[in-house]
PDB file of C-alpha atoms in Angstrom:
ATOM      1  CA  UNK H   7       0.000   0.000   0.000  1.00 41.00           C
ATOM      2  CA  UNK H   8       1.544   3.287  -1.081  1.00 42.00           C
ATOM      3  CA  UNK H   9       1.310   5.741   1.810  1.00 40.00           C
ATOM      4  CA  UNK H  10       3.256   8.530   0.086  1.00 40.00           C
ATOM      5  CA  UNK H  11       0.117  10.106  -1.401  1.00 40.00           C
ATOM      6  CA  UNK H  12      -1.001  11.033   2.099  1.00 40.00           C
ATOM      7  CA  UNK H  13       2.034  13.192   2.837  1.00 40.00           C
ATOM      8  CA  UNK H  14       3.248  16.416   1.251  1.00 39.00           C
ATOM      9  CA  UNK H  15       6.885  15.498   1.877  1.00 39.00           C
ATOM     10  CA  UNK H  16       7.484  12.773  -0.712  1.00 37.00           C
ATOM     11  CA  UNK H  17      11.042  12.145   0.481  1.00 36.00           C
ATOM     12  CA  UNK H  18       9.730  10.692   3.735  1.00 37.00           C
ATOM     13  CA  UNK H  19      10.089   6.908   3.944  1.00 38.00           C
ATOM     14  CA  UNK H  20       6.786   5.937   5.535  1.00 38.00           C
ATOM     15  CA  UNK H  21       7.564   2.218   5.500  1.00 38.00           C
ATOM     16  CA  UNK H  22      10.405   2.773   7.926  1.00 37.00           C
ATOM     17  CA  UNK H  23       7.927   3.422  10.731  1.00 39.00           C
ATOM     18  CA  UNK H  24       7.490   0.515  13.119  1.00 40.00           C
ATOM     19  CA  UNK H  25       4.569  -1.699  12.253  1.00 41.00           C
ATOM     20  CA  UNK H  26       4.134  -0.279   8.736  1.00 42.00           C
ATOM     21  CA  UNK H  27       6.817  -2.110   6.825  1.00 41.00           C
ATOM     22  CA  UNK H  28       5.422  -4.365   4.165  1.00 41.00           C
ATOM     23  CA  UNK H  29       1.723  -3.514   4.332  1.00 41.00           C
ATOM     24  CA  UNK H  30       0.113  -5.060   1.336  1.00 42.00           C
ATOM     25  CA  UNK H  31       3.249  -6.994   0.378  1.00 46.00           C
ATOM     26  CA  UNK H  32       2.910 -10.026   2.655  1.00 49.00           C
ATOM     27  CA  UNK H  33       5.787  -9.048   4.988  1.00 78.00           C
ATOM     28  CA  UNK H  34       3.724  -8.457   8.127  1.00 84.00           C
ATOM     29  CA  UNK H  35       5.079  -9.174  11.581  1.00 90.00           C
ATOM     30  CA  UNK H  36       3.207 -11.212  14.150  1.00 94.00           C
ATOM     31  CA  UNK H  37       3.514  -8.180  16.435  1.00 92.00           C
ATOM     32  CA  UNK H  38       1.574  -5.999  13.998  1.00 88.00           C
ATOM     33  CA  UNK H  39      -1.082  -8.702  13.657  1.00 90.00           C
ATOM     34  CA  UNK H  40      -1.310  -9.108  17.433  1.00 93.00           C
ATOM     35  CA  UNK H  41      -1.662  -5.341  17.868  1.00 91.00           C
ATOM     36  CA  UNK H  42      -4.522  -5.250  15.338  1.00 89.00           C
ATOM     37  CA  UNK H  43      -6.158  -8.216  17.077  1.00 93.00           C
ATOM     38  CA  UNK H  44      -5.801  -6.614  20.499  1.00 93.00           C
ATOM     39  CA  UNK H  45      -7.415  -3.445  19.116  1.00 89.00           C
ATOM     40  CA  UNK H  46     -10.324  -5.540  17.861  1.00 90.00           C
ATOM     41  CA  UNK H  47     -10.513  -7.608  21.061  1.00 94.00           C
ATOM     42  CA  UNK H  48     -10.740  -4.485  23.216  1.00 95.00           C
ATOM     43  CA  UNK H  49     -13.801  -3.181  21.397  1.00 93.00           C
ATOM     44  CA  UNK H  50     -15.379  -6.631  21.265  1.00 94.00           C
ATOM     45  CA  UNK H  51     -14.816  -7.248  24.966  1.00 96.00           C
ATOM     46  CA  UNK H  52     -16.300  -3.900  25.998  1.00 97.00           C
ATOM     47  CA  UNK H  53     -19.370  -4.454  23.835  1.00 96.00           C
ATOM     48  CA  UNK H  54     -19.840  -8.071  24.767  1.00 95.00           C
ATOM     49  CA  UNK H  55     -19.492  -7.542  28.515  1.00 94.00           C
ATOM     50  CA  UNK H  56     -21.826  -4.535  28.374  1.00 96.00           C
ATOM     51  CA  UNK H  57     -24.372  -6.614  26.442  1.00 95.00           C
ATOM     52  CA  UNK H  58     -24.163  -9.442  28.982  1.00 91.00           C
ATOM     53  CA  UNK H  59     -24.594  -7.031  31.873  1.00 91.00           C
ATOM     54  CA  UNK H  60     -27.586  -5.298  30.238  1.00 95.00           C
ATOM     55  CA  UNK H  61     -29.243  -8.574  29.228  1.00 93.00           C
ATOM     56  CA  UNK H  62     -28.750 -10.036  32.684  1.00 87.00           C
ATOM     57  CA  UNK H  63     -29.997  -6.878  34.424  1.00 89.00           C
ATOM     58  CA  UNK H  64     -33.134  -6.914  32.248  1.00 94.00           C
ATOM     59  CA  UNK H  65     -33.635 -10.637  32.989  1.00 91.00           C
ATOM     60  CA  UNK H  66     -33.471 -11.519  29.298  1.00 94.00           C
ATOM     61  CA  UNK H  67     -32.898 -15.088  28.157  1.00 92.00           C
ATOM     62  CA  UNK H  68     -29.672 -16.404  26.670  1.00 90.00           C
ATOM     63  CA  UNK H  69     -30.469 -15.761  23.005  1.00 93.00           C
ATOM     64  CA  UNK H  70     -31.531 -12.095  23.262  1.00 96.00           C
ATOM     65  CA  UNK H  71     -28.634 -11.407  25.637  1.00 93.00           C
ATOM     66  CA  UNK H  72     -26.135 -12.968  23.216  1.00 93.00           C
ATOM     67  CA  UNK H  73     -27.633 -11.057  20.275  1.00 96.00           C
ATOM     68  CA  UNK H  74     -27.277  -7.798  22.209  1.00 97.00           C
ATOM     69  CA  UNK H  75     -23.741  -8.684  23.310  1.00 96.00           C
ATOM     70  CA  UNK H  76     -22.631  -9.568  19.776  1.00 96.00           C
ATOM     71  CA  UNK H  77     -24.273  -6.444  18.344  1.00 97.00           C
ATOM     72  CA  UNK H  78     -22.549  -4.232  20.901  1.00 98.00           C
ATOM     73  CA  UNK H  79     -19.239  -6.034  20.245  1.00 97.00           C
ATOM     74  CA  UNK H  80     -19.485  -4.999  16.591  1.00 97.00           C
ATOM     75  CA  UNK H  81     -20.558  -1.454  17.511  1.00 97.00           C
ATOM     76  CA  UNK H  82     -17.679  -0.930  19.935  1.00 96.00           C
ATOM     77  CA  UNK H  83     -15.204  -2.767  17.691  1.00 94.00           C
ATOM     78  CA  UNK H  84     -16.062  -0.529  14.742  1.00 95.00           C
ATOM     79  CA  UNK H  85     -16.193   2.610  16.894  1.00 94.00           C
ATOM     80  CA  UNK H  86     -12.514   2.377  17.886  1.00 89.00           C
ATOM     81  CA  UNK H  87     -11.474   2.499  14.240  1.00 89.00           C
ATOM     82  CA  UNK H  88     -14.171   4.999  13.322  1.00 91.00           C
ATOM     83  CA  UNK H  89     -13.025   7.519  15.934  1.00 90.00           C
ATOM     84  CA  UNK H  90      -9.354   7.090  14.979  1.00 86.00           C
ATOM     85  CA  UNK H  91      -9.880   7.737  11.274  1.00 87.00           C
ATOM     86  CA  UNK H  92     -12.313  10.590  11.936  1.00 90.00           C
ATOM     87  CA  UNK H  93      -9.660  12.194  14.144  1.00 89.00           C
ATOM     88  CA  UNK H  94      -7.251  11.830  11.219  1.00 86.00           C
ATOM     89  CA  UNK H  95      -9.626  13.980   9.140  1.00 89.00           C
ATOM     90  CA  UNK H  96     -11.719  11.462   7.235  1.00 88.00           C
ATOM     91  CA  UNK H  97     -15.363  12.371   6.614  1.00 92.00           C
ATOM     92  CA  UNK H  98     -18.009  10.264   8.374  1.00 93.00           C
ATOM     93  CA  UNK H  99     -19.126   8.256   5.320  1.00 94.00           C
ATOM     94  CA  UNK H 100     -15.552   7.394   4.346  1.00 90.00           C
ATOM     95  CA  UNK H 101     -14.692   6.590   7.980  1.00 90.00           C
ATOM     96  CA  UNK H 102     -17.575   4.105   8.140  1.00 93.00           C
ATOM     97  CA  UNK H 103     -16.285   2.395   4.988  1.00 91.00           C
ATOM     98  CA  UNK H 104     -12.770   2.162   6.427  1.00 88.00           C
ATOM     99  CA  UNK H 105     -14.036   0.770   9.744  1.00 90.00           C
ATOM    100  CA  UNK H 106     -16.154  -1.845   7.970  1.00 93.00           C
ATOM    101  CA  UNK H 107     -13.257  -2.854   5.730  1.00 89.00           C
ATOM    102  CA  UNK H 108     -10.749  -2.930   8.575  1.00 87.00           C
ATOM    103  CA  UNK H 109     -12.716  -4.745  11.243  1.00 92.00           C
ATOM    104  CA  UNK H 110     -15.586  -6.869   9.921  1.00 94.00           C
ATOM    105  CA  UNK H 111     -13.766 -10.170   9.396  1.00 94.00           C
ATOM    106  CA  UNK H 112     -11.698  -9.771  12.551  1.00 93.00           C
ATOM    107  CA  UNK H 113     -14.732  -9.043  14.726  1.00 95.00           C
ATOM    108  CA  UNK H 114     -16.778 -11.805  13.093  1.00 96.00           C
ATOM    109  CA  UNK H 115     -14.095 -14.441  13.707  1.00 96.00           C
ATOM    110  CA  UNK H 116     -13.543 -13.207  17.233  1.00 95.00           C
ATOM    111  CA  UNK H 117     -17.248 -13.233  18.087  1.00 95.00           C
ATOM    112  CA  UNK H 118     -17.823 -16.646  16.528  1.00 96.00           C
ATOM    113  CA  UNK H 119     -14.961 -18.230  18.459  1.00 96.00           C
ATOM    114  CA  UNK H 120     -15.678 -16.457  21.743  1.00 94.00           C
ATOM    115  CA  UNK H 121     -19.387 -17.260  21.720  1.00 93.00           C
ATOM    116  CA  UNK H 122     -18.759 -20.857  20.643  1.00 94.00           C
ATOM    117  CA  UNK H 123     -16.449 -21.294  23.655  1.00 94.00           C
ATOM    118  CA  UNK H 124     -19.098 -19.866  25.979  1.00 91.00           C
ATOM    119  CA  UNK H 125     -21.871 -21.967  24.419  1.00 91.00           C
ATOM    120  CA  UNK H 126     -19.787 -25.154  24.606  1.00 94.00           C
ATOM    121  CA  UNK H 127     -18.624 -24.628  28.203  1.00 95.00           C
ATOM    122  CA  UNK H 128     -20.995 -26.698  30.373  1.00 96.00           C
ATOM    123  CA  UNK H 129     -23.090 -24.418  32.587  1.00 94.00           C
ATOM    124  CA  UNK H 130     -21.632 -21.153  31.265  1.00 92.00           C
ATOM    125  CA  UNK H 131     -24.836 -20.113  29.507  1.00 88.00           C
ATOM    126  CA  UNK H 132     -26.764 -20.404  32.763  1.00 87.00           C
ATOM    127  CA  UNK H 133     -24.094 -18.842  34.965  1.00 88.00           C
ATOM    128  CA  UNK H 134     -24.729 -15.435  36.508  1.00 87.00           C
ATOM    129  CA  UNK H 135     -22.445 -12.402  36.414  1.00 88.00           C
ATOM    130  CA  UNK H 136     -21.383 -13.172  39.978  1.00 91.00           C
ATOM    131  CA  UNK H 137     -20.267 -16.720  39.062  1.00 93.00           C
ATOM    132  CA  UNK H 138     -16.632 -17.519  38.387  1.00 95.00           C
ATOM    133  CA  UNK H 139     -17.753 -19.913  35.647  1.00 95.00           C
ATOM    134  CA  UNK H 140     -19.292 -17.022  33.681  1.00 92.00           C
ATOM    135  CA  UNK H 141     -16.096 -14.970  33.820  1.00 93.00           C
ATOM    136  CA  UNK H 142     -13.715 -17.880  33.206  1.00 96.00           C
ATOM    137  CA  UNK H 143     -15.701 -18.988  30.133  1.00 95.00           C
ATOM    138  CA  UNK H 144     -15.887 -15.412  28.835  1.00 94.00           C
ATOM    139  CA  UNK H 145     -12.212 -14.612  29.420  1.00 95.00           C
ATOM    140  CA  UNK H 146     -11.153 -18.042  28.166  1.00 96.00           C
ATOM    141  CA  UNK H 147     -13.227 -17.429  25.062  1.00 96.00           C
ATOM    142  CA  UNK H 148     -11.518 -14.084  24.532  1.00 96.00           C
ATOM    143  CA  UNK H 149      -8.089 -15.721  24.909  1.00 97.00           C
ATOM    144  CA  UNK H 150      -8.865 -18.482  22.396  1.00 97.00           C
ATOM    145  CA  UNK H 151     -10.442 -15.936  20.027  1.00 96.00           C
ATOM    146  CA  UNK H 152      -7.279 -13.809  20.217  1.00 97.00           C
ATOM    147  CA  UNK H 153      -5.090 -16.795  19.321  1.00 97.00           C
ATOM    148  CA  UNK H 154      -7.311 -17.782  16.382  1.00 97.00           C
ATOM    149  CA  UNK H 155      -7.949 -14.244  15.094  1.00 95.00           C
ATOM    150  CA  UNK H 156      -4.305 -13.097  15.100  1.00 95.00           C
ATOM    151  CA  UNK H 157      -3.327 -15.245  12.070  1.00 95.00           C
ATOM    152  CA  UNK H 158      -6.476 -14.032  10.281  1.00 94.00           C
ATOM    153  CA  UNK H 159      -5.392 -10.416  10.845  1.00 91.00           C
ATOM    154  CA  UNK H 160      -1.817 -11.221   9.769  1.00 92.00           C
ATOM    155  CA  UNK H 161      -3.136 -12.730   6.543  1.00 92.00           C
ATOM    156  CA  UNK H 162      -5.434  -9.738   5.882  1.00 88.00           C
ATOM    157  CA  UNK H 163      -2.803  -7.078   6.631  1.00 88.00           C
ATOM    158  CA  UNK H 164      -0.330  -8.917   4.414  1.00 88.00           C
ATOM    159  CA  UNK H 165      -2.753  -8.486   1.542  1.00 86.00           C
ATOM    160  CA  UNK H 166      -3.389  -4.794   2.218  1.00 83.00           C
ATOM    161  CA  UNK H 167      -6.753  -5.509   3.870  1.00 80.00           C
ATOM    162  CA  UNK H 168      -8.025  -5.287   7.441  1.00 77.00           C
ATOM    163  CA  UNK H 169      -6.021  -2.945   9.637  1.00 73.00           C
ATOM    164  CA  UNK H 170      -3.668  -2.172   6.759  1.00 68.00           C
ATOM    165  CA  UNK H 171      -6.484   0.031   5.445  1.00 72.00           C
ATOM    166  CA  UNK H 172      -6.435   2.076   8.673  1.00 73.00           C
ATOM    167  CA  UNK H 173      -2.688   2.740   8.515  1.00 65.00           C
ATOM    168  CA  UNK H 174      -3.157   4.954   5.474  1.00 67.00           C
ATOM    169  CA  UNK H 175      -4.858   7.490   7.766  1.00 66.00           C
ATOM    170  CA  UNK H 176      -2.208   8.027  10.427  1.00 57.00           C
TER     171      UNK H 176
END
């Protein structure tokens, strides 16, 4: 991905910056992929925990609570990218497109894995917020999702997709 069009000083070597070398050329470090995954995980975790708390407080069943939690995970996951690229000067419509392109697959994989872990952990779906089983299943799900999603992000960034799209704006 050619970043030089975003700078008035064309003699600047943008690829020399840490974490930017090789975007779109397949030479992506595991550290860059892990950073992108952690960014995604943070938004997902905030949204998912908030959804679980709201659903539990409203005495909703498992399915509506999970739907709310997953929806909020996407909202918060996208919002982190959205705010960053808006701050960099992108208009709202373009920022939405960048956030969708950067985060959709990462969030989807993360949410699928995390919720599968919770659903497959005996008793976790019926555990309350005050139960250790609820939190261990949730945090364990996040950990497994991080491990599985990091290679997905590495693959996407290496092809100029995912979080590589965001790097053009900072």
